[in-house]
Short mmCIF file of C-alpha atoms and ligand atoms in Angstrom, two decimals:
data_model
loop_
_atom_site.label_atom_id
_atom_site.label_comp_id
_atom_site.label_asym_id
_atom_site.label_seq_id
_atom_site.Cartn_x
_atom_site.Cartn_y
_atom_site.Cartn_z
CA MET A 1 2.79 2.57 14.46
CA LEU A 2 5.42 3.03 11.72
CA GLU A 3 8.39 5.29 12.13
CA ILE A 4 10.87 5.71 9.30
CA SER A 5 13.97 7.72 10.04
CA GLY A 6 16.81 8.63 7.74
CA ILE A 7 16.11 5.83 5.27
CA THR A 8 18.59 5.92 2.41
CA ILE A 9 18.62 3.46 -0.50
CA ARG A 10 21.29 3.25 -3.19
CA TYR A 11 21.52 1.11 -6.27
CA GLY A 12 25.25 1.11 -6.91
CA PRO A 13 26.23 4.77 -7.15
CA PHE A 14 22.62 5.89 -7.71
CA LEU A 15 20.83 7.45 -4.75
CA ALA A 16 17.15 6.43 -5.06
CA VAL A 17 15.96 7.39 -1.54
CA ASN A 18 17.75 10.13 0.36
CA ALA A 19 17.40 10.21 4.16
CA ILE A 20 13.61 10.05 4.37
CA ASP A 21 11.75 10.60 7.66
CA LEU A 22 8.12 9.60 7.83
CA ARG A 23 5.62 8.45 10.41
CA VAL A 24 2.25 6.71 10.34
CA ASN A 25 0.16 6.79 13.52
CA GLU A 26 -2.27 4.04 14.46
CA GLY A 27 -5.64 4.43 12.71
CA GLU A 28 -4.27 7.01 10.31
CA ILE A 29 -4.24 7.02 6.51
CA VAL A 30 -1.05 8.56 5.20
CA GLY A 31 -0.35 9.24 1.54
CA ILE A 32 2.96 9.46 -0.27
CA VAL A 33 2.60 11.22 -3.59
CA GLY A 34 5.39 11.36 -6.12
CA PRO A 35 6.12 11.03 -9.83
CA ASN A 36 7.68 8.08 -11.60
CA GLY A 37 11.18 7.39 -10.31
CA ALA A 38 10.68 9.31 -7.05
CA GLY A 39 11.73 6.30 -4.98
CA LYS A 40 8.25 5.22 -3.86
CA THR A 41 8.58 1.53 -4.66
CA SER A 42 12.09 1.42 -3.20
CA LEU A 43 10.65 2.70 0.07
CA VAL A 44 7.85 0.12 -0.03
CA LYS A 45 10.42 -2.62 -0.59
CA ALA A 46 12.41 -1.38 2.39
CA ILE A 47 9.28 -1.57 4.56
CA GLY A 48 8.66 -5.10 3.27
CA GLY A 49 12.26 -6.17 3.80
CA ILE A 50 12.89 -6.83 0.09
CA VAL A 51 15.49 -4.07 -0.15
CA ARG A 52 17.99 -3.40 2.62
CA PRO A 53 18.45 0.33 3.26
CA ASP A 54 21.98 1.70 3.23
CA ALA A 55 21.19 3.89 6.22
CA GLY A 56 18.32 4.68 8.57
CA ARG A 57 15.81 2.76 10.64
CA ILE A 58 12.30 1.43 10.21
CA VAL A 59 10.47 0.87 13.46
CA PHE A 60 7.09 -0.88 13.52
CA GLN A 61 5.13 -0.92 16.77
CA SER A 62 8.30 -0.03 18.71
CA ARG A 63 10.25 -2.84 17.07
CA ASP A 64 13.29 -2.12 14.90
CA LEU A 65 12.81 -4.09 11.66
CA SER A 66 16.46 -3.98 10.58
CA ASP A 67 17.05 -7.65 11.33
CA VAL A 68 13.52 -8.93 10.67
CA PRO A 69 13.47 -10.88 7.37
CA ALA A 70 10.74 -10.16 4.80
CA HIS A 71 8.74 -13.34 5.43
CA LEU A 72 8.40 -12.58 9.15
CA ARG A 73 7.17 -9.02 8.63
CA ILE A 74 3.75 -10.24 7.48
CA GLY A 75 3.39 -12.10 10.76
CA LEU A 76 4.04 -8.84 12.60
CA GLY A 77 1.04 -7.34 10.77
CA ILE A 78 2.57 -5.57 7.76
CA SER A 79 0.77 -6.32 4.50
CA ILE A 80 1.86 -4.87 1.18
CA VAL A 81 -0.12 -4.73 -2.06
CA PRO A 82 2.77 -4.52 -4.53
CA GLU A 83 2.96 -2.37 -7.60
CA GLY A 84 1.71 -4.50 -10.50
CA ARG A 85 -0.62 -6.40 -8.13
CA GLY A 86 1.29 -9.68 -7.64
CA LEU A 87 -1.61 -12.02 -8.41
CA PHE A 88 -1.42 -15.65 -9.41
CA PRO A 89 -3.12 -15.27 -12.82
CA ARG A 90 -3.92 -18.96 -13.46
CA MET A 91 -5.35 -19.54 -10.03
CA SER A 92 -8.97 -18.73 -9.23
CA VAL A 93 -10.08 -15.69 -7.27
CA GLU A 94 -10.74 -17.88 -4.26
CA GLU A 95 -7.36 -19.64 -4.48
CA ASN A 96 -5.64 -16.26 -4.65
CA LEU A 97 -7.43 -15.23 -1.46
CA LEU A 98 -6.31 -18.44 0.25
CA MET A 99 -2.72 -17.62 -0.74
CA GLY A 100 -3.10 -14.22 0.88
CA GLY A 101 -4.18 -15.87 4.11
CA TYR A 102 -1.55 -18.61 4.17
CA ALA A 103 -0.07 -17.42 7.45
CA LEU A 104 -3.37 -17.29 9.35
CA ALA A 105 -3.65 -19.47 12.40
CA SER A 106 -7.17 -20.82 11.93
CA ALA A 107 -9.61 -21.92 9.24
CA GLU A 108 -12.28 -19.78 10.93
CA GLU A 109 -10.22 -16.63 10.45
CA MET A 110 -9.59 -17.61 6.83
CA ALA A 111 -13.31 -18.06 6.18
CA ARG A 112 -14.17 -14.81 8.00
CA ASN A 113 -11.61 -12.84 6.00
CA ILE A 114 -12.79 -14.29 2.69
CA GLU A 115 -16.36 -13.26 3.54
CA ARG A 116 -15.15 -9.78 4.47
CA CYS A 117 -13.40 -9.43 1.08
CA PHE A 118 -16.52 -10.61 -0.72
CA ALA A 119 -18.61 -8.09 1.22
CA LEU A 120 -16.17 -5.34 0.22
CA PHE A 121 -16.08 -6.46 -3.42
CA PRO A 122 -19.23 -8.42 -4.31
CA VAL A 123 -17.99 -8.84 -7.89
CA LEU A 124 -15.21 -11.08 -6.56
CA ALA A 125 -17.79 -13.33 -4.90
CA GLU A 126 -19.59 -13.70 -8.22
CA ARG A 127 -16.30 -14.60 -9.88
CA ARG A 128 -14.77 -16.68 -7.13
CA ARG A 129 -14.05 -19.63 -9.45
CA GLN A 130 -12.74 -17.54 -12.33
CA ALA A 131 -8.99 -17.41 -13.11
CA ALA A 132 -7.56 -14.15 -11.73
CA GLY A 133 -5.79 -13.40 -15.02
CA THR A 134 -9.12 -13.19 -16.85
CA LEU A 135 -10.53 -10.42 -14.62
CA SER A 136 -10.60 -6.81 -15.81
CA GLY A 137 -7.83 -4.49 -14.63
CA GLY A 138 -10.05 -2.93 -11.98
CA GLN A 139 -11.24 -6.30 -10.72
CA GLN A 140 -7.63 -7.51 -10.54
CA GLN A 141 -6.73 -4.51 -8.38
CA MET A 142 -9.72 -5.25 -6.12
CA LEU A 143 -8.45 -8.82 -5.83
CA ALA A 144 -4.92 -7.58 -5.06
CA ILE A 145 -6.32 -5.39 -2.27
CA SER A 146 -8.34 -8.36 -0.98
CA ILE A 147 -5.30 -10.66 -0.98
CA GLY A 148 -3.50 -8.02 1.07
CA LEU A 149 -6.37 -7.87 3.55
CA MET A 150 -6.47 -11.65 3.99
CA SER A 151 -3.60 -11.63 6.48
CA THR A 152 -5.57 -9.36 8.88
CA PRO A 153 -2.96 -6.57 8.67
CA LYS A 154 -2.27 -3.90 11.25
CA LEU A 155 -0.50 -1.77 8.65
CA PHE A 156 -1.75 -1.91 5.05
CA VAL A 157 0.64 -0.56 2.41
CA LEU A 158 -0.55 -0.02 -1.17
CA ASP A 159 1.92 0.74 -3.96
CA GLU A 160 0.15 2.62 -6.78
CA PRO A 161 -3.21 0.86 -6.81
CA SER A 162 -4.47 3.25 -9.53
CA LEU A 163 -1.69 2.40 -11.98
CA GLY A 164 -3.05 1.71 -15.47
CA LEU A 165 -6.70 1.97 -14.48
CA ALA A 166 -9.44 4.06 -16.14
CA PRO A 167 -10.72 7.11 -14.18
CA ILE A 168 -14.05 5.45 -13.40
CA VAL A 169 -12.25 2.44 -11.90
CA ILE A 170 -9.88 4.71 -9.95
CA ALA A 171 -12.95 6.40 -8.45
CA GLU A 172 -14.19 3.00 -7.33
CA ILE A 173 -10.82 2.15 -5.75
CA GLY A 174 -11.06 5.51 -3.94
CA ARG A 175 -14.48 4.59 -2.57
CA THR A 176 -13.14 1.26 -1.38
CA LEU A 177 -10.17 2.83 0.38
CA ARG A 178 -12.50 5.31 2.13
CA LYS A 179 -14.61 2.35 3.27
CA LEU A 180 -11.46 0.74 4.68
CA ARG A 181 -10.69 3.99 6.46
CA GLU A 182 -13.98 3.67 8.33
CA THR A 183 -12.88 0.30 9.70
CA GLY A 184 -9.99 2.04 11.49
CA LEU A 185 -7.28 0.26 9.50
CA THR A 186 -3.90 2.01 9.38
CA VAL A 187 -2.93 2.61 5.75
CA LEU A 188 0.08 3.91 3.86
CA LEU A 189 -1.09 4.76 0.35
CA ILE A 190 1.63 5.36 -2.23
CA GLU A 191 0.50 6.98 -5.44
CA GLN A 192 1.25 9.16 -8.43
CA ASN A 193 -2.39 10.21 -8.41
CA ALA A 194 -2.54 13.16 -5.99
CA LYS A 195 -6.31 13.64 -6.27
CA LEU A 196 -7.07 10.05 -5.33
CA THR A 197 -4.58 10.14 -2.47
CA CYS A 198 -5.92 13.40 -1.03
CA SER A 199 -9.46 12.00 -1.16
CA VAL A 200 -8.44 9.07 1.03
CA ALA A 201 -5.54 10.17 3.26
CA GLN A 202 -5.39 12.58 6.21
CA ARG A 203 -1.73 13.52 5.78
CA ILE A 204 0.40 13.68 2.65
CA TYR A 205 4.13 13.48 2.03
CA ILE A 206 5.31 14.69 -1.37
CA LEU A 207 8.31 12.77 -2.62
CA THR A 208 10.47 13.68 -5.62
CA SER A 209 13.93 12.36 -6.53
CA GLY A 210 14.13 10.44 -3.27
CA ILE A 211 13.51 13.46 -1.02
CA VAL A 212 10.44 14.49 1.00
CA ARG A 213 9.75 17.98 -0.41
CA HIS A 214 6.59 18.77 1.45
CA HIS A 215 4.46 17.40 4.23
CA ASP A 216 0.99 18.64 5.15
CA THR A 217 -2.62 17.65 5.77
CA ALA A 218 -4.49 16.33 2.73
CA ASP A 219 -6.97 19.22 3.04
CA ARG A 220 -4.25 21.83 2.79
CA VAL A 221 -2.53 20.04 -0.10
CA MET A 222 -5.87 19.89 -1.94
CA ALA A 223 -6.51 23.58 -1.23
CA SER A 224 -3.19 24.60 -2.74
CA PRO A 225 -2.86 22.79 -6.06
CA GLU A 226 0.11 25.01 -6.92
CA VAL A 227 2.09 23.00 -4.35
CA LEU A 228 1.48 19.86 -6.36
CA GLU A 229 2.03 21.59 -9.67
CA HIS A 230 5.25 23.10 -8.48
CA LEU A 231 6.62 19.93 -6.96
CA ILE A 232 5.49 17.15 -9.30
N1 ADP B 1 16.90 -2.56 -8.81
C1 ADP B 1 17.27 -1.34 -9.25
N2 ADP B 1 18.49 -1.11 -9.76
C2 ADP B 1 18.87 0.12 -10.18
N3 ADP B 1 18.07 1.22 -10.11
C3 ADP B 1 16.84 1.04 -9.62
C4 ADP B 1 16.36 -0.22 -9.16
N4 ADP B 1 15.09 -0.08 -8.72
C5 ADP B 1 14.79 1.23 -8.89
N5 ADP B 1 15.82 1.89 -9.43
C6 ADP B 1 15.87 3.33 -9.73
O1 ADP B 1 15.59 4.04 -8.54
C7 ADP B 1 14.73 5.14 -8.79
C8 ADP B 1 13.49 5.03 -7.96
O2 ADP B 1 12.74 3.91 -8.42
P1 ADP B 1 11.39 3.46 -7.72
O3 ADP B 1 11.65 3.28 -6.28
O4 ADP B 1 10.85 2.30 -8.47
O5 ADP B 1 10.49 4.77 -7.93
P2 ADP B 1 8.91 4.95 -8.10
O6 ADP B 1 8.25 3.77 -7.50
O7 ADP B 1 8.63 6.23 -7.37
O8 ADP B 1 8.65 5.08 -9.57
C9 ADP B 1 14.48 5.14 -10.29
O9 ADP B 1 15.37 6.05 -10.91
C10 ADP B 1 14.79 3.73 -10.71
O10 ADP B 1 15.25 3.67 -12.03
MG1 MG B 2 6.80 2.51 -8.13
#
């Protein structure tokens, strides 16, 4: 579904992402694990069309995205939950969900997707009229995930959903992502938290200093913690 080849991203003289190859098959959950500064968000921005790579290609469903502007990528089925969540804090939970579904063709699909988000996160249904900025950190991340799901994505990309959350809330995000996995959604999960990522993804890429250092199944990465210790 997504094929990244030789993606290189520079900021001036600084090489943030160095010729990365990566693939996500349909129905698969793929994790990218890497420390702060590894180039994870730069890669996410390249997928979203916010950053233009200096070299390489991103192909989504056999279509080269090089000349597809950011705002059209969502229509192709790519949805990104950005690092830092990207909510509208003064708008209500429900209004935030409507924003996430702005590109949908019909009111029926909008209503159906809102109900699906509320089924996934009942606490958001209870708080549908509350301003998003007044939710707890965990609830805000659930809302960010829901906003991302509103556009009925084919490829769902999450940039560090566990950032700044307490372990108990991270565990809940993990449960949610495993529930999403059961729906057959294709997910690219980008994280610093290797344990969370291995509990959700089937395959893992380990990224440090802009380079893919290791690539294996989540089971094998989990079974050899020295790999993680050595690399991160
Ligand atoms: N707009 C920018 N200008 C200059 N350097 C940047 C910019 N964005 C990111 N970087 C640098 O690129 C590297 C990778 O950043 P980033 O992609 O945000 O990594 P991660 O998400 O893995 O923490 C870091 O060293 C960061 O300081
Ligand atoms: Mg980042």
